[in-house]
Coordinates of C-alpha atoms in Angstrom, one line a residue:
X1 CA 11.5 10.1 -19.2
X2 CA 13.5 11.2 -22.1
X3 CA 16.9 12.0 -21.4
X4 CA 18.5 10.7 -24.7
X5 CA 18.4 13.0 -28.0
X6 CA 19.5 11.2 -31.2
X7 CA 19.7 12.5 -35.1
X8 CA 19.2 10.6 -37.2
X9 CA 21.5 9.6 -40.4
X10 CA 20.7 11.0 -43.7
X11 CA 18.3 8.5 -45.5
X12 CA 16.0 8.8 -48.5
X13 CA 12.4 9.8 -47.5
X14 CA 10.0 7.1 -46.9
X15 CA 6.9 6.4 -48.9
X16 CA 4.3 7.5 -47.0
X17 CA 0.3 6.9 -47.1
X18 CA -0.1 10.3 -45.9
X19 CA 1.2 13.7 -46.1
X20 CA 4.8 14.4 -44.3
X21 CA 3.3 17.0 -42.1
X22 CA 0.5 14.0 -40.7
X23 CA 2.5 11.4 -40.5
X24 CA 4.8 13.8 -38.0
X25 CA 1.6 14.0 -36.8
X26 CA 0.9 10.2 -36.1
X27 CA 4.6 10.0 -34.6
X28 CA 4.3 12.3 -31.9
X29 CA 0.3 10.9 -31.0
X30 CA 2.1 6.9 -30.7
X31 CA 5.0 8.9 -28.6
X32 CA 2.1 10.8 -26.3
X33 CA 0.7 7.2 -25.9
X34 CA 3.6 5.0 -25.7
X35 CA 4.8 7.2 -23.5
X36 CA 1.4 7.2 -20.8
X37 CA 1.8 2.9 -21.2
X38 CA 5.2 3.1 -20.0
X39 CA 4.3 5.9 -16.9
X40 CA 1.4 3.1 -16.0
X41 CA 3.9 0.1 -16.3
X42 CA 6.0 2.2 -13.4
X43 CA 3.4 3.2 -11.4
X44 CA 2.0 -0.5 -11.9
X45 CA 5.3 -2.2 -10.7
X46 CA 5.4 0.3 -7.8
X47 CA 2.1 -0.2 -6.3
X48 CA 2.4 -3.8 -6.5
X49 CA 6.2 -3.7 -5.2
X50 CA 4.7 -1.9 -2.2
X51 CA 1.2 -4.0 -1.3
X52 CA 3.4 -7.3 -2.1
X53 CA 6.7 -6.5 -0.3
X54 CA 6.2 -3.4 2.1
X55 CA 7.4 -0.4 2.9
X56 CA 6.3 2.1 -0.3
X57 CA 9.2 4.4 -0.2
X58 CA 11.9 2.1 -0.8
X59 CA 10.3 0.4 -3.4
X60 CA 9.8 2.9 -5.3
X61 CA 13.1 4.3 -4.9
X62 CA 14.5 0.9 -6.2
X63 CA 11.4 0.7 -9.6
X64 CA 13.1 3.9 -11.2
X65 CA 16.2 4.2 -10.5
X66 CA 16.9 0.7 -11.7
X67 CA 14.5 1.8 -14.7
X68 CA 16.5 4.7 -15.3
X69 CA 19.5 3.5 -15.4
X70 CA 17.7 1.0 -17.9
X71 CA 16.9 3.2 -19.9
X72 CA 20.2 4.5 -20.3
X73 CA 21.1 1.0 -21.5
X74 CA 17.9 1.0 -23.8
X75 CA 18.8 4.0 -25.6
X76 CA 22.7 3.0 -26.3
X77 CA 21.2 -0.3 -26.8
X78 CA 18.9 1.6 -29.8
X79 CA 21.8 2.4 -31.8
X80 CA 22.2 -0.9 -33.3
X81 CA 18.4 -0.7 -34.6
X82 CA 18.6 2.5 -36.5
X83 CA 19.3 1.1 -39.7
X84 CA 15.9 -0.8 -39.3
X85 CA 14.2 1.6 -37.1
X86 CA 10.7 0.9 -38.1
X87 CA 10.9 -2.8 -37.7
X88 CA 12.8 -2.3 -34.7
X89 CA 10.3 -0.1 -33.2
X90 CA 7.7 -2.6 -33.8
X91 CA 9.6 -5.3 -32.1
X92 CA 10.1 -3.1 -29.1
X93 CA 6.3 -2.0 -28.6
X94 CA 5.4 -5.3 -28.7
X95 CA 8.0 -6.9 -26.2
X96 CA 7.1 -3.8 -24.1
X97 CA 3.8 -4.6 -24.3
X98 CA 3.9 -7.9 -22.9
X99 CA 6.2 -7.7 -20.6
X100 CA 4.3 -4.5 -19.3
X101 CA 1.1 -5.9 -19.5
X102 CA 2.2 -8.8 -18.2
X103 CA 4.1 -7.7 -15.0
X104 CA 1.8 -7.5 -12.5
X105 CA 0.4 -11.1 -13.3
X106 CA 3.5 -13.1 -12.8
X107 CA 4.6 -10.4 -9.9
X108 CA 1.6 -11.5 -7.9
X109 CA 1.8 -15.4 -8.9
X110 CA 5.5 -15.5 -7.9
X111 CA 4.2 -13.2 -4.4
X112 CA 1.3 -16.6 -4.1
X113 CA 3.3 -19.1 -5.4
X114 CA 7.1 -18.5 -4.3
X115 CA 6.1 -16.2 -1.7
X116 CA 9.3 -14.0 -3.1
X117 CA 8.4 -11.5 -5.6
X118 CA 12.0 -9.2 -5.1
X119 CA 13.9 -11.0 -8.0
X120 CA 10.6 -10.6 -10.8
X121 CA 10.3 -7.3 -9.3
X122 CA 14.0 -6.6 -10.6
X123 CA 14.0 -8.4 -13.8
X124 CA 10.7 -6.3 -14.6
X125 CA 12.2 -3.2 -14.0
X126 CA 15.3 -3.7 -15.6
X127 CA 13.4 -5.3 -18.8
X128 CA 11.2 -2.7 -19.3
X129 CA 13.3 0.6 -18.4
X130 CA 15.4 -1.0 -21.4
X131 CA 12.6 -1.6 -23.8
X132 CA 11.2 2.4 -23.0
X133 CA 15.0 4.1 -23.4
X134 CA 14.4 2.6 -26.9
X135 CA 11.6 4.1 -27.9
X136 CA 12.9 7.7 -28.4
X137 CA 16.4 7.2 -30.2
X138 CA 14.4 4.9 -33.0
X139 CA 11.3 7.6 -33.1
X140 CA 13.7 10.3 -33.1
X141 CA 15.1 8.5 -36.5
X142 CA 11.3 8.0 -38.2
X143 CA 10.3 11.4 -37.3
X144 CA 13.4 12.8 -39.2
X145 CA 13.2 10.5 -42.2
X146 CA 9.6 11.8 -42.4
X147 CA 9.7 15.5 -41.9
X148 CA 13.1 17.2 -42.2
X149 CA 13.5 19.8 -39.4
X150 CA 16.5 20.5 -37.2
X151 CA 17.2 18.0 -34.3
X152 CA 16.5 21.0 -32.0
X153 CA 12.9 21.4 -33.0
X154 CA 12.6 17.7 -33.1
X155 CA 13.8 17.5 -29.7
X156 CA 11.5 19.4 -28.2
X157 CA 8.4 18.2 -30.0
X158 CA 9.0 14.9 -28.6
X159 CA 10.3 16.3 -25.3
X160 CA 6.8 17.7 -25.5
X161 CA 4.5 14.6 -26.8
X162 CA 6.7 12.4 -24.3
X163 CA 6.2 14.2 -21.3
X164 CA 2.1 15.1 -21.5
X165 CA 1.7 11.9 -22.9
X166 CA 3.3 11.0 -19.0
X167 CA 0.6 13.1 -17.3
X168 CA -1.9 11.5 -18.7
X169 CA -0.6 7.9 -18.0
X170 CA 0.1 9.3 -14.2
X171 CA -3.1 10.7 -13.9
X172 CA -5.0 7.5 -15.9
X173 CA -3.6 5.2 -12.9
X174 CA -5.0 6.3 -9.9
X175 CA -8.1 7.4 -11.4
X176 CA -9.4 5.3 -14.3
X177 CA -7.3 2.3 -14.8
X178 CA -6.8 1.0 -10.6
X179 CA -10.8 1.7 -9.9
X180 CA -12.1 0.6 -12.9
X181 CA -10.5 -2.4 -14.2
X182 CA -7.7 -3.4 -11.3
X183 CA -4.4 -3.8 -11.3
X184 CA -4.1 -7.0 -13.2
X185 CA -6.8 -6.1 -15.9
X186 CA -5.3 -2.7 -15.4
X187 CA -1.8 -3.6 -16.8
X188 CA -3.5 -6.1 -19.6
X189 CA -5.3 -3.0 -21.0
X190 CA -2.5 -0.5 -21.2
X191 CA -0.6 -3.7 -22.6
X192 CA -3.1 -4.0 -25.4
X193 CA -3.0 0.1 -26.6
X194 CA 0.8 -0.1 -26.4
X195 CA 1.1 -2.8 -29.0
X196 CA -2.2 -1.6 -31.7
X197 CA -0.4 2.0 -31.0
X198 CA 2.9 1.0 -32.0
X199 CA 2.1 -1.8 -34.6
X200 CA -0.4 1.0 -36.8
X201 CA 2.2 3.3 -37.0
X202 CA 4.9 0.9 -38.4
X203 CA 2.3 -1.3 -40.5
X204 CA 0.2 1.2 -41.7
X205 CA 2.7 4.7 -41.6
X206 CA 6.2 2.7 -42.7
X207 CA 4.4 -0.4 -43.9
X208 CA 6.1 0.1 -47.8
X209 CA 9.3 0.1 -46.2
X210 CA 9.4 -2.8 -45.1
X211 CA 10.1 -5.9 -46.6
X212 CA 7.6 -9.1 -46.8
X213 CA 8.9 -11.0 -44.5
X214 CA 9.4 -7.9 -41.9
X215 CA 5.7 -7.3 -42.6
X216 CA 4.7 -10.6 -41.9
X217 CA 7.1 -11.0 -38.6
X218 CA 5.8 -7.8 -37.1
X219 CA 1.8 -8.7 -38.0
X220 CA 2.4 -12.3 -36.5
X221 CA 4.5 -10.9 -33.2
X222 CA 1.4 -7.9 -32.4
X223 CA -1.2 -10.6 -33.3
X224 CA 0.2 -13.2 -30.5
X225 CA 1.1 -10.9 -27.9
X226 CA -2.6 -9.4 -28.3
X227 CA -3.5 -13.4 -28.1
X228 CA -1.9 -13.7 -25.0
X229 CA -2.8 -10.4 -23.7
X230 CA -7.1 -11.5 -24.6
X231 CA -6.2 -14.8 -23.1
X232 CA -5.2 -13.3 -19.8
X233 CA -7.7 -10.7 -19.4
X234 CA -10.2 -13.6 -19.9
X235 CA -8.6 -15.7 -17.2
X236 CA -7.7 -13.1 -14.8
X237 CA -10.9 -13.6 -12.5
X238 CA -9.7 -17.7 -12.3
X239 CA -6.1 -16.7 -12.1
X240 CA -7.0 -14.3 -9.1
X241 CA -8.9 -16.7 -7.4
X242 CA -6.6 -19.0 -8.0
X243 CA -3.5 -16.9 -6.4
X244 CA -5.9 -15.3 -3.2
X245 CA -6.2 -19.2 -2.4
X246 CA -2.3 -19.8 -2.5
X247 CA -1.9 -16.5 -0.4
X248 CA -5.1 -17.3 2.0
X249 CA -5.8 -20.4 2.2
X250 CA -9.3 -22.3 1.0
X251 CA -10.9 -20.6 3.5
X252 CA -11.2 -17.2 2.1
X253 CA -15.3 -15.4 2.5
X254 CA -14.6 -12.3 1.3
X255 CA -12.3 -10.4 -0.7
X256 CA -12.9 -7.0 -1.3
X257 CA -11.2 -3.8 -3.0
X258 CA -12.1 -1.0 -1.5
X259 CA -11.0 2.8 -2.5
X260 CA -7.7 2.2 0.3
X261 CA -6.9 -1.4 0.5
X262 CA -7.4 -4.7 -0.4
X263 CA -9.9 -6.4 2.3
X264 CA -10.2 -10.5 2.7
X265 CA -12.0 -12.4 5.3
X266 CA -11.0 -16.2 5.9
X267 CA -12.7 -18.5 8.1
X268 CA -14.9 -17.5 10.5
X269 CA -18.5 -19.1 11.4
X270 CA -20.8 -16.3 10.9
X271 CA -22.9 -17.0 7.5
X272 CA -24.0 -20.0 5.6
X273 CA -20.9 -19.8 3.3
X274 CA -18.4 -19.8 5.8
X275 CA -16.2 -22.3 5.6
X276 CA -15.6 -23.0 9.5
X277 CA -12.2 -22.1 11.3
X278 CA -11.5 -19.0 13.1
X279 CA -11.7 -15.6 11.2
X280 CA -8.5 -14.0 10.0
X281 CA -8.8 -10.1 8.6
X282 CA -6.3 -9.1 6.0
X283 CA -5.5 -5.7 5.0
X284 CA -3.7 -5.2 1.5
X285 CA -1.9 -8.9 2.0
X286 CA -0.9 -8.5 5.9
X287 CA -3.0 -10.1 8.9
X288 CA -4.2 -7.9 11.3
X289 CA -6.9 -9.4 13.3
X290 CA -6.8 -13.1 13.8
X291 CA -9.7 -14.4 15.9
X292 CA -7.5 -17.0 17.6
X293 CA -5.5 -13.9 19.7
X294 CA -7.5 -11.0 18.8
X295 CA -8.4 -10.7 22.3
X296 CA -4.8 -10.4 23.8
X297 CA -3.6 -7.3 22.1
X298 CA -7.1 -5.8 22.3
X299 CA -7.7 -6.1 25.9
X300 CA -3.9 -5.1 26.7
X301 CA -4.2 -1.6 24.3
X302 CA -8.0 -0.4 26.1
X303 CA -8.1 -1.8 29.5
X304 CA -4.6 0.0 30.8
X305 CA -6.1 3.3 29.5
X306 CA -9.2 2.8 31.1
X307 CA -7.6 3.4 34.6
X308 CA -8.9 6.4 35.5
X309 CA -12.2 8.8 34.3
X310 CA -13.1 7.5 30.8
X311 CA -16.8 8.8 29.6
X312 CA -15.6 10.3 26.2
X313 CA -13.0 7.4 24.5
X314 CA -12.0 8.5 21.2
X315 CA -10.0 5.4 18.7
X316 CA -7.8 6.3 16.3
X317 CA -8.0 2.8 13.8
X318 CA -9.5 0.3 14.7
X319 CA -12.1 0.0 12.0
X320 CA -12.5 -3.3 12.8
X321 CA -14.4 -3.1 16.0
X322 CA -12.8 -4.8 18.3
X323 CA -11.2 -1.9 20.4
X324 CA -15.0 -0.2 20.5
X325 CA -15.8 -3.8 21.9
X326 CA -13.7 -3.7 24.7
X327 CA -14.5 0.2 25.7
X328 CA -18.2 -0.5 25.6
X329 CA -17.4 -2.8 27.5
X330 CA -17.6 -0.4 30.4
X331 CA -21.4 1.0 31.3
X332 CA -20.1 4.4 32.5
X333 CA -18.9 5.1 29.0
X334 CA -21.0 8.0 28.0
X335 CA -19.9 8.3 24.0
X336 CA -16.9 6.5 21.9
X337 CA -15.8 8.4 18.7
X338 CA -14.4 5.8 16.4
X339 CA -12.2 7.7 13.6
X340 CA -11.5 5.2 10.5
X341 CA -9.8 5.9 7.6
X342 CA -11.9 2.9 5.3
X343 CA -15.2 2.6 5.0
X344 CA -15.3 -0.3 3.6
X345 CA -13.5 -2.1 6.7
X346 CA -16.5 -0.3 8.8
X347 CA -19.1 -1.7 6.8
X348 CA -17.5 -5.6 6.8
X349 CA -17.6 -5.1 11.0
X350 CA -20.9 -4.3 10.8
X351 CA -22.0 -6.3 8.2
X352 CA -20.2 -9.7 7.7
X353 CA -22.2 -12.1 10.4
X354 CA -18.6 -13.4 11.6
X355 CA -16.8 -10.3 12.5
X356 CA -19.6 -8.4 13.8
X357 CA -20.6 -11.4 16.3
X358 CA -16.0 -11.4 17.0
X359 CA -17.1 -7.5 17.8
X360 CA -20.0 -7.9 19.6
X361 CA -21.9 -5.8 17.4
X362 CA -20.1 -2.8 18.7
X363 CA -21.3 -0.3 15.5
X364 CA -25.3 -0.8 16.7
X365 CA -24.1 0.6 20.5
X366 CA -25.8 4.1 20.0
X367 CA -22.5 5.5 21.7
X368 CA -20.3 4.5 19.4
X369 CA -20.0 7.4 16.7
X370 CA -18.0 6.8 12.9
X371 CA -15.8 9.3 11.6
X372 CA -14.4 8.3 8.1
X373 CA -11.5 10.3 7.9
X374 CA -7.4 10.3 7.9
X375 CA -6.3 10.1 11.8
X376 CA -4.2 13.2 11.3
X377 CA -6.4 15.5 9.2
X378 CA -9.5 14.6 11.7
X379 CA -7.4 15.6 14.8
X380 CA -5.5 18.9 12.5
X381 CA -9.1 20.0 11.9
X382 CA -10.5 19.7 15.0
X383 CA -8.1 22.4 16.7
X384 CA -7.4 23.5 19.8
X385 CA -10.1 25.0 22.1
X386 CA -12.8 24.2 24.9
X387 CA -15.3 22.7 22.4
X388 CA -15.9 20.5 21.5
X389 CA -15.6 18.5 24.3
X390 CA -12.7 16.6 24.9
X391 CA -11.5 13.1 25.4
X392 CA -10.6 10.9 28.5
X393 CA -8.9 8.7 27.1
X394 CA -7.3 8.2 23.3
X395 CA -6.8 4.9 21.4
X396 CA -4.3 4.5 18.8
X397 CA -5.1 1.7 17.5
X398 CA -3.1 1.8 14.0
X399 CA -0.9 -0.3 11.9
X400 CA 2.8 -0.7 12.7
X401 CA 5.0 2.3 12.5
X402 CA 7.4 0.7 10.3
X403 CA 4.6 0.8 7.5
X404 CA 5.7 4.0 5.4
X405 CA 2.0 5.4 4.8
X406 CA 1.5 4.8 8.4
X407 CA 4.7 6.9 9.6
X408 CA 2.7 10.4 10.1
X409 CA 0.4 8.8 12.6
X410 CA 3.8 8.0 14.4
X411 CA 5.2 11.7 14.4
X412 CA 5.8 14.3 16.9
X413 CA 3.5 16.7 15.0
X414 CA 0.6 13.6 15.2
X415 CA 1.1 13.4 18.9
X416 CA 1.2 17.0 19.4
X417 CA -2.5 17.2 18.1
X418 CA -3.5 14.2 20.0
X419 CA -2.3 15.8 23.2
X420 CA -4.7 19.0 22.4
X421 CA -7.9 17.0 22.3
X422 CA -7.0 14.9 25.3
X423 CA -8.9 16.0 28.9
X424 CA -6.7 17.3 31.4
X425 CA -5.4 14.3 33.1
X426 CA -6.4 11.8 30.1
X427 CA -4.2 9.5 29.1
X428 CA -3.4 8.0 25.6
X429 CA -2.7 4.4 24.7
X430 CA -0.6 3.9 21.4
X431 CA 0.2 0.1 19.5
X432 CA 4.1 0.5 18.6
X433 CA 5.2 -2.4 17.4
X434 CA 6.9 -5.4 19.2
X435 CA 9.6 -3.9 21.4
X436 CA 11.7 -7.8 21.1
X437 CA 11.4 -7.8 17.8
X438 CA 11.9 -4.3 16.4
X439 CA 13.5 -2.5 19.4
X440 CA 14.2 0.5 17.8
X441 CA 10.8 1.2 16.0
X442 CA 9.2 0.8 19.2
X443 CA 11.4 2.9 21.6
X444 CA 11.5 5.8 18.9
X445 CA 7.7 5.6 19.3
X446 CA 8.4 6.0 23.0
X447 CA 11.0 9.2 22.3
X448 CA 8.2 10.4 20.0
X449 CA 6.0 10.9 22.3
X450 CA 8.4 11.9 24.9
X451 CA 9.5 14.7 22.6
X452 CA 5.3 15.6 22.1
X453 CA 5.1 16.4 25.9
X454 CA 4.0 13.3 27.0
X455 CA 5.1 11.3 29.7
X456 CA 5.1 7.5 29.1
X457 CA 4.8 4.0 30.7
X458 CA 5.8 1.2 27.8
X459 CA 4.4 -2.4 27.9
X460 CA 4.0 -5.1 26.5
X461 CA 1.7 -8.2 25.9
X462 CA 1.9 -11.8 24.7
X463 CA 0.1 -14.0 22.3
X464 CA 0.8 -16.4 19.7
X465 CA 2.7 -15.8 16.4
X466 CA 0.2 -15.1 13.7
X467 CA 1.4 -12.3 12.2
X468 CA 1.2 -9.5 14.7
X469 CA 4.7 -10.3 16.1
X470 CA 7.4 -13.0 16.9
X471 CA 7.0 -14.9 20.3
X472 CA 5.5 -18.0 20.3
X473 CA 2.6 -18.6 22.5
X474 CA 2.4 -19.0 25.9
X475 CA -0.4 -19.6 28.4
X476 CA -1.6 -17.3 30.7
X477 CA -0.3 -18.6 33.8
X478 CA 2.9 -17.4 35.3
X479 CA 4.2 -13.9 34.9
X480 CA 7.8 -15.1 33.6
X481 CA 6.3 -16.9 30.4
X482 CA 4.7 -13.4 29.2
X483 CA 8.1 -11.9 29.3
X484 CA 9.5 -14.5 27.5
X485 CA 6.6 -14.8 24.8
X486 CA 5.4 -11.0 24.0
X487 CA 4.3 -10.0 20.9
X488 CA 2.9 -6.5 21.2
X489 CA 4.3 -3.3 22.2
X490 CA 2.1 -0.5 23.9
X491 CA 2.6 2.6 25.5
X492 CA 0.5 4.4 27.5
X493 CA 1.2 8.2 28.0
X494 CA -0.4 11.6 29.7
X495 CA 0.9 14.8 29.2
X496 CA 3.8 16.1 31.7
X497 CA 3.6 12.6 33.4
X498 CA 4.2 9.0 32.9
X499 CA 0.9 7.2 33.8
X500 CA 0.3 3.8 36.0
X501 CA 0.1 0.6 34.3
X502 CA -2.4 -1.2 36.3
X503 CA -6.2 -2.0 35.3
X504 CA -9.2 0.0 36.1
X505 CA -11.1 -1.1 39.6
X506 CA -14.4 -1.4 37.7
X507 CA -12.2 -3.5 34.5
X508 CA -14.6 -6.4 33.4
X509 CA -13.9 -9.7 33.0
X510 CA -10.8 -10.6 30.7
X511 CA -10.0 -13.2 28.7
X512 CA -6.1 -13.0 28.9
X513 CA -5.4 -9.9 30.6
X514 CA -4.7 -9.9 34.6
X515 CA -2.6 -7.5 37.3
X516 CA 0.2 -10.3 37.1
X517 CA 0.5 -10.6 33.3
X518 CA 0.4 -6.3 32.9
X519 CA 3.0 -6.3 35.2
X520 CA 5.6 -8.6 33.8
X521 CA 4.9 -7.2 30.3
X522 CA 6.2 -3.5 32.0
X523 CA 9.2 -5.5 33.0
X524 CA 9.8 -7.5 29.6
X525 CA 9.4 -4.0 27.8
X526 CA 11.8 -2.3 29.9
X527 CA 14.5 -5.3 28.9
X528 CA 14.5 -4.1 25.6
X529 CA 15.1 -0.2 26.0
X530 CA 17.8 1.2 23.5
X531 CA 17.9 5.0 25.0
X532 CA 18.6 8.7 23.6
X533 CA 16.6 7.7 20.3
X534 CA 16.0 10.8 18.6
X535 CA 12.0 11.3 17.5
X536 CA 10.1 11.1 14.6
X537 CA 9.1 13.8 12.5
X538 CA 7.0 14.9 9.1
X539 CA 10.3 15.6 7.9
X540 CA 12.6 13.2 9.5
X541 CA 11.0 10.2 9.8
X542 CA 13.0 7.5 11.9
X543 CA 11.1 4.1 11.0
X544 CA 12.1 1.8 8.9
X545 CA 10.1 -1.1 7.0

């Protein structure tokens, strides 16, 4: 955080309210908290970067480095205010303030409202990486003029103050200010303690310093931005509600936060204060079950895997419900073990009228078993061996590779451990992205698993374009028009073989899915192969956003 070390011109000694050796004292506690505020406004503008545009790791990459090269510019910036380093420290707490508290506000109304959030994103970063580089050169100066000690030693206390002042901001995120108060009442708080932290120490520590009228300009700026601050954390509920309806649609049921992801339920006809329409599930912003479709990915990623001794079925995803639905679909299935990361997506699919009717009420089938657990720690901790027993057939029902957190249920190591609880002969069934749209993503899922031991059959399936891919929509009549209009890309795999891609004799009645169809999707995959991909690995992952 501090990279800048500045000494401070000779000046005559302040008059201080307090003893040299406390008001040192007060410096370094408004450095330990300016310095937690500005670790939260990062953290803040990263997290939101990522649930807002996608793809975690490059945001965050471009969040600091563009606000440490601000910084830079803050702190060269800070030489200008040195001769007024008090007032100018007050002006820049308070700017940082709210802007900081501020940020993830007009991020998300510019995501709801523009539906481009990349520029604020930016400007934000730049804004406040410049406001923080500030900080230290003008402390550095009011710590000298209070207690004379040699810039090493000065250094190094605020070195010190600065950088635990940073764990406690990076460990106050996560854990107190995100489940607690949310990201938008979140950043309003932290906004609030930066400015009374930096206003009492100039006020009350340098406030016979300063003129009149700098008294009175700093007291007016800290009271207003705390106005506005107040005002927004008192409209943040209506603002919210407000923005989910620009994202969603009037139609939203439910909106909830749970410990993973933001959850919201639109439409649907399940409960008295359902607005009508068909249901859309959203995870963190992105649709990923729309009742209009649902059916065409879901039957295309079970059915296929089906073919072919299936009493134990364990899902990887699918929290939802809707891949249980179409396994227990088949009465000879003797247990389904459903492995979901989100509990609080379980409990909507069992709970919420409308998605538990879309599921059939698959969570009441006493075969169907809930694990809540990461995919890749469950199947790491189950290990290799004879018991328990294993699987027939694996579903990997999961979001799109080219999500970063999602990447490690993509890798060679993830399929590796899938292949060890698999029954000889079993097959697994993996969602990979659309092969038309994103040929790469999905044919490095293919070399993935290739590279795991697996032998694999891609395909695809159509449906319309609401959000899972890019084809428009085409009815299930002739075999061409699926080619032409896929959306989903699957691939089915066994260990040491390549599996059919046919459906089961026994397969039940299907709402999209037929021999025809399954066929032409094999075909309209295979017009899309890019070949000698390498794999994806822990360490070397090949998706991109």
């Amino acid at each position: 955080m501090i990279d800048q070390s500045v000494v401070a011109p000779a000046e005559s000694a302040p008059r201080l309210p307090v003893r040299p050796s406390a008001g040192r004292f007060l410096i370094l506690a408004v450095v330990f908290v300016c310095a937690a505020c500005g670790l939260v406004y990062e953290l803040e503008l990263v997290a939101l970067a990522s649930y807002l545009i996608g793809d975690s790791v490059t945001q965050a990459s471009v969040v600091l480095s563009l606000m440490v090269f601000a910084m830079g510019l803050g702190s060269l910036l800070a030489k200008r205010l040195r001769c007024r380093a008090a007032v100018g420290f007050g002006l820049v707490e308070a700017a940082l303030a709210l802007l900081g508290g501020c940020s993830a506000m007009v991020l998300y109304a510019t995501f709801a409202w523009m539906g481009e959030s990349r520029y604020a994103l930016i400007g934000f970063s730049l804004a406040i990486g410049v406001l923080i580089g500030a900080e230290i050169p003008l402390l550095m100066t009011l710590i000298q003029r209070v207690s004379r000690q040699d810039a090493g030693g000065t250094v190094a206390d605020l070195f010190a103050a600065d950088y635990v002042g940073a764990l406690v901001g990076g460990l106050a995120f996560p854990f107190l200010l995100l489940p607690w108060f949310g990201q938008l009442t979140g950043a309003l708080l932290t906004g609030a303690v930066n400015v009374v932290a930096g206003g009492a120490l100039v006020l009350w520590v340098f406030g016979r310093d300063l003129t009149g009228r700098e008294r009175g300009l700093l007291l007016l700026v800290n009271v207003l931005v705390l106005a506005v601050l107040g005002a927004a954390a008192v409209l943040v509920d209506d603002f919210e509600r407000a923005a989910r309806r620009a994202v969603y649609g009037d139609g939203v049921r439910v909106a909830v936060q749970t410990d993973v992801q933001e959850v919201v339920l639109t439409g649907g006809r399940g409960g008295r204060d359902s607005r009508g329409g068909p249901l859309d599930l959203y995870l963190d912003g992105r649709l990923r079950v729309s009742e209009r479709d649902e059916f065409r990915y879901h039957e295309a990623l079970v059915h296929p895997a089906m073919s072919g001794p299936h009493e134990r079925v364990l899902i990887l995803g699918g929290g939802d419900g809707l891949a249980a639905r179409e396994v227990l679909r088949y009465g000879d299935v003797r247990s389904v073990t459903l492995v979901e990361l989100d509990p609080g997506v379980a409990r909507l699919a069992r709970t919420d009228p409308a998605l538990a009717g879309l599921n059939k009420h698959a969570y009441d089938d006493p075969r169907l078993r809930v694990e809540y657990a990461d995919a890749f720690a469950w199947l790491r901790e189950r290990g290799p061996g004879p018991e328990p027993e294993p699987y027939d057939v694996v579903i990997s029902d999961l979001p799109d590779p080219g999500i970063t957190p999602s990447t490690k249920l993509y890798s060679e190591e993830f399929y590796g451990l899938a292949s060890r609880v698999l029954a000889e002969g079993g097959r697994l069934a993996v969602h990979a992205g659309p092969p038309a749209a994103r040929p790469r993503t999905y044919w490095t899922v293919d070399a993935t698993l290739r590279a795991a031991g697996f032998g694999t059959s891609p395909y695809s399936a159509t449906g319309r374009a609401s959000g899972f891919g890019a084809g428009p929509d085409r009815a299930a009549g002739a075999a061409a028009e699926a080619v032409v209009g896929q959306d989903w890309g699957f691939v089915l795999a066994a260990v040491g073989h390549p599996p059919r891609v046919e459906l089961p004799p026994d397969v039940p009645r299907l709402r999209s899915l037929a021999a025809p169809l399954l066929e032409a999707g094999v075909l309209g995959a295979e017009r899309t192969r890019l070949r000698d991909l390498p794999p994806s690995t822990l360490v070397h992952p090949r998706y991109a956003g």
